[in-house]
Amino acid sequence: MQEKYHPQEIEQQAQQDWQERAVFNVSETSDKPKYYCLSMFPYPSGKLHMGHVRNYTIGDVLSRYRRMQGYNVLQPMGWDAFGLPAENAAIQRGVPPAKWTYDNIAYMRSQLQSLGFGIDWKRELATCEPDYYRWNQWLFLRMLEKGIAYQKTQVVNWDPVDQTVLANEQVIDGCGWRTGAPVEKREIPGYYLAITKYADELLTDLDRLPGWPERVKTMQANWIGKSYGVDITFPPDTASGMPQALKVFTTRADTLMGATYVAVAAEHPVALHAAHDNPELAAFIEACRHGATIEAELATQEKKGMATGLYVIHPLTSERLPVWVANYVLMSYGEGAVMAVPAHDERDFDFASQYALPIKPVIKPESGELSIPLVQAYTEYGVTFDSGEFSGLESAAAIDAIALALAQKGLGEKRVRYRLRDWGISRQRYWGCPIPLIHCNHCGVVPVPDDQLPVVLPEDVVPDGSGNPLAKTPSFYECICPRCRHQARRETDTMDTFVDSSWYFIRYACADQHASMVDRRADYWLPVDQYIGGIEHAILHLLYSRFWSKVMRDLGLVSFDEPFSNLLTQGMVLNEIFFRKTGNGRIQYYNPSEVDPWYEGEGKRSGAILRADGQPVESGGIGTMSKSKNNGVDPQEIVEHYGADTARLFMMFASPPTQTLEWSDAGVEGAFRFLKRLWRQVYLHVQQGIVASTIGPIQHHEYPAEWKTLRYQLHQTISKVTDDLERRHTFNTAIAAVMELMNEMAKLQDTDPDVRQLIQEALENIVLLLSPIVPHICHALWRELRPGTELLDQPWPKADSQALVQDEIELVVQINGKLRGRIRVAKEADHAAIEQTALDHEHIQRSIAGQSVRRVVIVPGKLVNIVV
RNA sequence: GCCGGGAUGGCGGAAUUGGUAGACGCACGGGACUCAAAAUCCCGCGAUGGUGACAUCAUGGGGGUUCGAUUCCCCCUCCCGGCACCA
């Protein structure tokens, strides 16, 4: 055994050994229980970042742990390979997206391998491979047959100069990222998936996911947004020129008697009708067209509106109500129109105040009165007043009564609505999965027949940023109609990349199946037992995957209905930001690796200086690692300098997986130091000669007390680490427990054969306990401790219950809840004996002298509290 | 604005069911080894007072429940994340 720890050598050796034995390639024929551990697959952006390393280390720790526990563990990996960055790279460097993507995959695969993740590489897939995306196309056609996929028009960001559709992230301050031209909203046809048909199931099934974090479930429930309300029809006042009735949805039908106007979205047909002979209104609607498309931006904009001059009739009072166009009404929710009740809705209140519209209160608190005039909307439920025959009712009763009255007049009915909208999957982009449709002048839209799938995306195209390259590639779009055999045009839109990621985890089960999308192996491996990924995917990706699984279930392709049984959302990786303001007011960022801390006084950091010039830099606090702030750390450099084990150990030790992780070079050094210490302890032991460990029944009554204590601590640590890995997923405390044990063990310097047995037992167990986290060093150390055997064949250690038996236990003695001493008592001592021992304690005697003991609380096994 | 999560030493964090606040690591200080440095090892390390044994204070702020509160309840401040003007 070498005296020094050489990570590069042992890591290369370990990885080679694993590869030769192919231990991570798994099949469905095992008689062990299956365990599917999945990490979110990466986008092949170029190289791994620390977030990936954290994600995949968590997955690998759990996989290796379960493997040792006797499970048949699948840990696959693949590539979310379609997407906009590949096109951007192409535009900037003239490289075809396919080449850029495949080069990145090759490099990142080698990085993953150098980190020692136990992945079944036989199942690797990339979503840009025809063998994968043909099944996107195939399932899309099945959805089309079932009516789950359909066509309608959608609003997009349109760059008028490049004649191209822009993604939200390509819109900067309302202008196109390349051209700087103001972006317009434009309606173009696109394909949708009817996820709303599954809204109720997606909502109720959240209750069947106890292994998901509550906050993710809450976010999904809010996103689906089920609400109970009433659809109300406001008949037109034809005398005013109003062409049609207006239908609105409200959850607060109890406030109907307080409605003072009706507001419609700018895109609403009534608004467009009114704008015909009203240039001012037309201009306002046009202005809204250039407004925000992202709802978050819509949310913060100032409320604006304009009267249409049209009127509707209140369905119960027959009063005339004006119709306004307002920018706070969304065409995409409900009917694109709302009844406005300024007294009881904040938005309506703001709007009415601004345009001097009447405010009519009709709800008051159950006890007390409203102070009129209102200074803000009263939005609580309460009791109706000034509401004619509906006065004096509680809100719930008023909703029922008003709904009934409306129903009798044929002007309303109760209705359940969802906030969730159908999923638009059409993208006017090149680097994505082609939508398998053909447009024929004679037959209309014709699906590509199954035997002509896949519609292959040409891989040699270099986009230039204007328009969709596929629409400029005749060899792609020219085709023959499969029905009438006439010349036809292929659809050039591609699918949203969220389609690709909605089922990749099912394909891993049978990635070599060429005859069908999935086969029976999917039902062996799925659902995923543990899914690990970033919180940023809490809504879209996870919701789409749940939807897709349910569609596949309904098509008889799989038999599960929820794809992910347990979900772990890992926190982000942060690092400190350093900068200087340069002369012209610009900010120059410096990478933390170029900066040294500067101390004033003992251990208190007072600043930082740039190593290059010795001058101070400012700290911009802690933020996510990003290119723009120049505070990233390249995992590759860490692996090359310290080895993969150090990188893995630091990431698992610095904070629990669900919390944010602050990068620290000193912390990495500390992790490296620990591994060196571990190596040295094993080395020193092995130098004296290995011995049989004390595993099995031992005569621990004859041990000296300190040995017994160590063995007790060892087996306590085994229990704790097991619980931390399996139930709590707190790898940081698991590592801390092992460190503590090592610190204790280092104090035992004895050549007695018995204690050498004990040390052997401890070292073997420490190596086993740490092996999921730092597998390479443990692989090497195990061979030294047990020559001729392999760590990979060892089961997870079990605590010896005998070692955990203690004759005496320590109790804490408190006076009025404050720690005042410790006593040792026999394990089976009764309350009276414990109380007496505590009161006899010298220090306690002194502390309570002159005071009367009022009460003694004894918590068995823990403490004694004396109340004086 | 709404929803969710937080706030513990110089720093990251620990305290799992209401029971020893600060485990473990980092930083820092002191010492050993060394011609010297690095590496390594040992010791110390919340604040205040005290030579010391100890005592008092301390988990963002204020109140409450309890023998006992970082943990539970109420109010407030600040920070982070998400979002939906959702009718």
PDB file of C-alpha atoms (C1' of nucleotides) in Angstrom, chain A residues 215 219 222 249-251 295 298-299 301 303 328 330 333 338 347 419 599 602-604 653-654 656 666 673 676-677 720 727-728 732 736 739-740 743 814 818 820 822 855 862-863 865, chain B residues 1 3-5 10-17 19-21 23-29 39-44 53-57 66-68 80-87:
ATOM      1  CA  ARG A 215     -44.173  22.982  -1.701  1.00  0.00           C
ATOM      2  CA  MET A 219     -47.069  24.985  -6.673  1.00  0.00           C
ATOM      3  CA  ASN A 222     -51.868  26.501  -7.737  1.00  0.00           C
ATOM      4  CA  PHE A 249     -66.942  33.677 -15.185  1.00  0.00           C
ATOM      5  CA  THR A 250     -66.918  34.675 -11.535  1.00  0.00           C
ATOM      6  CA  THR A 251     -66.118  32.944  -8.271  1.00  0.00           C
ATOM      7  CA  GLU A 295     -47.919  37.209 -17.696  1.00  0.00           C
ATOM      8  CA  LEU A 298     -48.577  41.998 -17.534  1.00  0.00           C
ATOM      9  CA  ALA A 299     -48.937  41.721 -13.792  1.00  0.00           C
ATOM     10  CA  GLN A 301     -48.038  47.136 -15.697  1.00  0.00           C
ATOM     11  CA  LYS A 303     -53.990  49.536 -15.375  1.00  0.00           C
ATOM     12  CA  TYR A 328     -55.832  43.744 -16.948  1.00  0.00           C
ATOM     13  CA  LEU A 330     -56.649  38.257 -20.020  1.00  0.00           C
ATOM     14  CA  TYR A 333     -58.431  32.869 -19.058  1.00  0.00           C
ATOM     15  CA  VAL A 338     -65.110  39.984 -16.470  1.00  0.00           C
ATOM     16  CA  ARG A 347     -58.212  45.374  -9.528  1.00  0.00           C
ATOM     17  CA  ARG A 419     -56.298  28.136 -14.577  1.00  0.00           C
ATOM     18  CA  TYR A 599      -8.186  39.811   7.383  1.00  0.00           C
ATOM     19  CA  GLU A 602      -8.747  37.467  14.507  1.00  0.00           C
ATOM     20  CA  GLY A 603     -10.517  35.395  11.899  1.00  0.00           C
ATOM     21  CA  LYS A 604     -12.784  38.193  10.801  1.00  0.00           C
ATOM     22  CA  PHE A 653     -20.821  17.864   3.160  1.00  0.00           C
ATOM     23  CA  ALA A 654     -21.310  21.604   2.688  1.00  0.00           C
ATOM     24  CA  PRO A 656     -28.121  19.342   2.961  1.00  0.00           C
ATOM     25  CA  ALA A 666     -11.229  26.305   1.721  1.00  0.00           C
ATOM     26  CA  ARG A 673      -7.648  16.844   4.012  1.00  0.00           C
ATOM     27  CA  LYS A 676      -5.850  12.177   3.195  1.00  0.00           C
ATOM     28  CA  ARG A 677      -6.427  11.506   6.900  1.00  0.00           C
ATOM     29  CA  LYS A 720     -27.149   7.128  12.114  1.00  0.00           C
ATOM     30  CA  ARG A 727     -34.789   8.481   5.312  1.00  0.00           C
ATOM     31  CA  ARG A 728     -33.430  11.967   5.826  1.00  0.00           C
ATOM     32  CA  ASN A 732     -23.846  16.353   5.504  1.00  0.00           C
ATOM     33  CA  ALA A 736     -20.035  14.563  10.117  1.00  0.00           C
ATOM     34  CA  MET A 739     -15.664  12.313  10.973  1.00  0.00           C
ATOM     35  CA  GLU A 740     -16.529  12.290  14.648  1.00  0.00           C
ATOM     36  CA  ASN A 743     -11.566  11.628  15.569  1.00  0.00           C
ATOM     37  CA  GLN A 814     -30.989  20.772  35.071  1.00  0.00           C
ATOM     38  CA  LYS A 818     -30.577  25.107  32.943  1.00  0.00           C
ATOM     39  CA  ARG A 820     -26.069  22.195  36.060  1.00  0.00           C
ATOM     40  CA  ARG A 822     -24.331  15.233  34.688  1.00  0.00           C
ATOM     41  CA  ARG A 855     -40.789  19.526  41.742  1.00  0.00           C
ATOM     42  CA  LYS A 862     -32.512  11.990  28.828  1.00  0.00           C
ATOM     43  CA  LEU A 863     -32.510  14.305  31.808  1.00  0.00           C
ATOM     44  CA  ASN A 865     -34.987  18.831  35.818  1.00  0.00           C
TER      45      ASN A 865
ATOM     46  C1'   G B   1     -49.660  41.996  -4.115  1.00  0.00           C
ATOM     47  C1'   C B   3     -48.029  31.807  -2.201  1.00  0.00           C
ATOM     48  C1'   G B   4     -43.872  29.108  -0.292  1.00  0.00           C
ATOM     49  C1'   G B   5     -39.176  28.869   2.445  1.00  0.00           C
ATOM     50  C1'   G B  10     -15.965  35.450  11.988  1.00  0.00           C
ATOM     51  C1'   C B  11     -18.215  31.654   7.866  1.00  0.00           C
ATOM     52  C1'   G B  12     -20.989  26.925   5.954  1.00  0.00           C
ATOM     53  C1'   G B  13     -23.924  24.394   8.951  1.00  0.00           C
ATOM     54  C1'   A B  14     -25.794  20.752  13.606  1.00  0.00           C
ATOM     55  C1'   A B  15     -29.508  20.134  17.379  1.00  0.00           C
ATOM     56  C1'   U B  16     -34.484  14.104  13.827  1.00  0.00           C
ATOM     57  C1'   U B  17     -40.903  13.773  18.423  1.00  0.00           C
ATOM     58  C1'   G B  19     -35.389  18.178  26.594  1.00  0.00           C
ATOM     59  C1'   U B  20     -27.459  19.330  27.153  1.00  0.00           C
ATOM     60  C1'   A B  21     -27.630  25.410  21.765  1.00  0.00           C
ATOM     61  C1'   A B  23     -21.915  18.593  16.436  1.00  0.00           C
ATOM     62  C1'   C B  24     -18.779  18.396  12.002  1.00  0.00           C
ATOM     63  C1'   G B  25     -15.997  21.416   8.826  1.00  0.00           C
ATOM     64  C1'   C B  26     -13.771  26.162   7.464  1.00  0.00           C
ATOM     65  C1'   A B  27     -11.278  30.557   9.065  1.00  0.00           C
ATOM     66  C1'   C B  28      -8.330  32.368  12.923  1.00  0.00           C
ATOM     67  C1'   G B  29      -4.812  32.094  17.328  1.00  0.00           C
ATOM     68  C1'   A B  39       2.549  19.540   4.634  1.00  0.00           C
ATOM     69  C1'   U B  40       1.277  17.035   9.123  1.00  0.00           C
ATOM     70  C1'   C B  41       0.085  16.549  14.339  1.00  0.00           C
ATOM     71  C1'   C B  42      -1.609  18.661  19.240  1.00  0.00           C
ATOM     72  C1'   C B  43      -4.318  22.592  21.956  1.00  0.00           C
ATOM     73  C1'   G B  44      -7.737  26.818  22.045  1.00  0.00           C
ATOM     74  C1'   A B  53     -14.323  26.897  40.083  1.00  0.00           C
ATOM     75  C1'   C B  54     -18.169  29.322  37.923  1.00  0.00           C
ATOM     76  C1'   A B  55     -21.950  33.016  36.827  1.00  0.00           C
ATOM     77  C1'   U B  56     -24.814  35.975  33.494  1.00  0.00           C
ATOM     78  C1'   C B  57     -26.382  36.845  28.516  1.00  0.00           C
ATOM     79  C1'   U B  66     -44.494  25.138  29.366  1.00  0.00           C
ATOM     80  C1'   C B  67     -40.820  22.362  34.729  1.00  0.00           C
ATOM     81  C1'   G B  68     -38.146  23.293  30.089  1.00  0.00           C
ATOM     82  C1'   C B  80     -34.527  34.349  -0.550  1.00  0.00           C
ATOM     83  C1'   G B  81     -37.492  31.569  -4.120  1.00  0.00           C
ATOM     84  C1'   G B  82     -41.960  31.060  -7.108  1.00  0.00           C
ATOM     85  C1'   C B  83     -46.081  33.330  -9.447  1.00  0.00           C
ATOM     86  C1'   A B  84     -51.288  34.080 -11.205  1.00  0.00           C
ATOM     87  C1'   C B  85     -54.112  41.367 -11.980  1.00  0.00           C
ATOM     88  C1'   C B  86     -57.023  34.126 -12.595  1.00  0.00           C
ATOM     89  C1'   A B  87     -62.246  37.388 -12.212  1.00  0.00           C
TER      90        A B  87
END
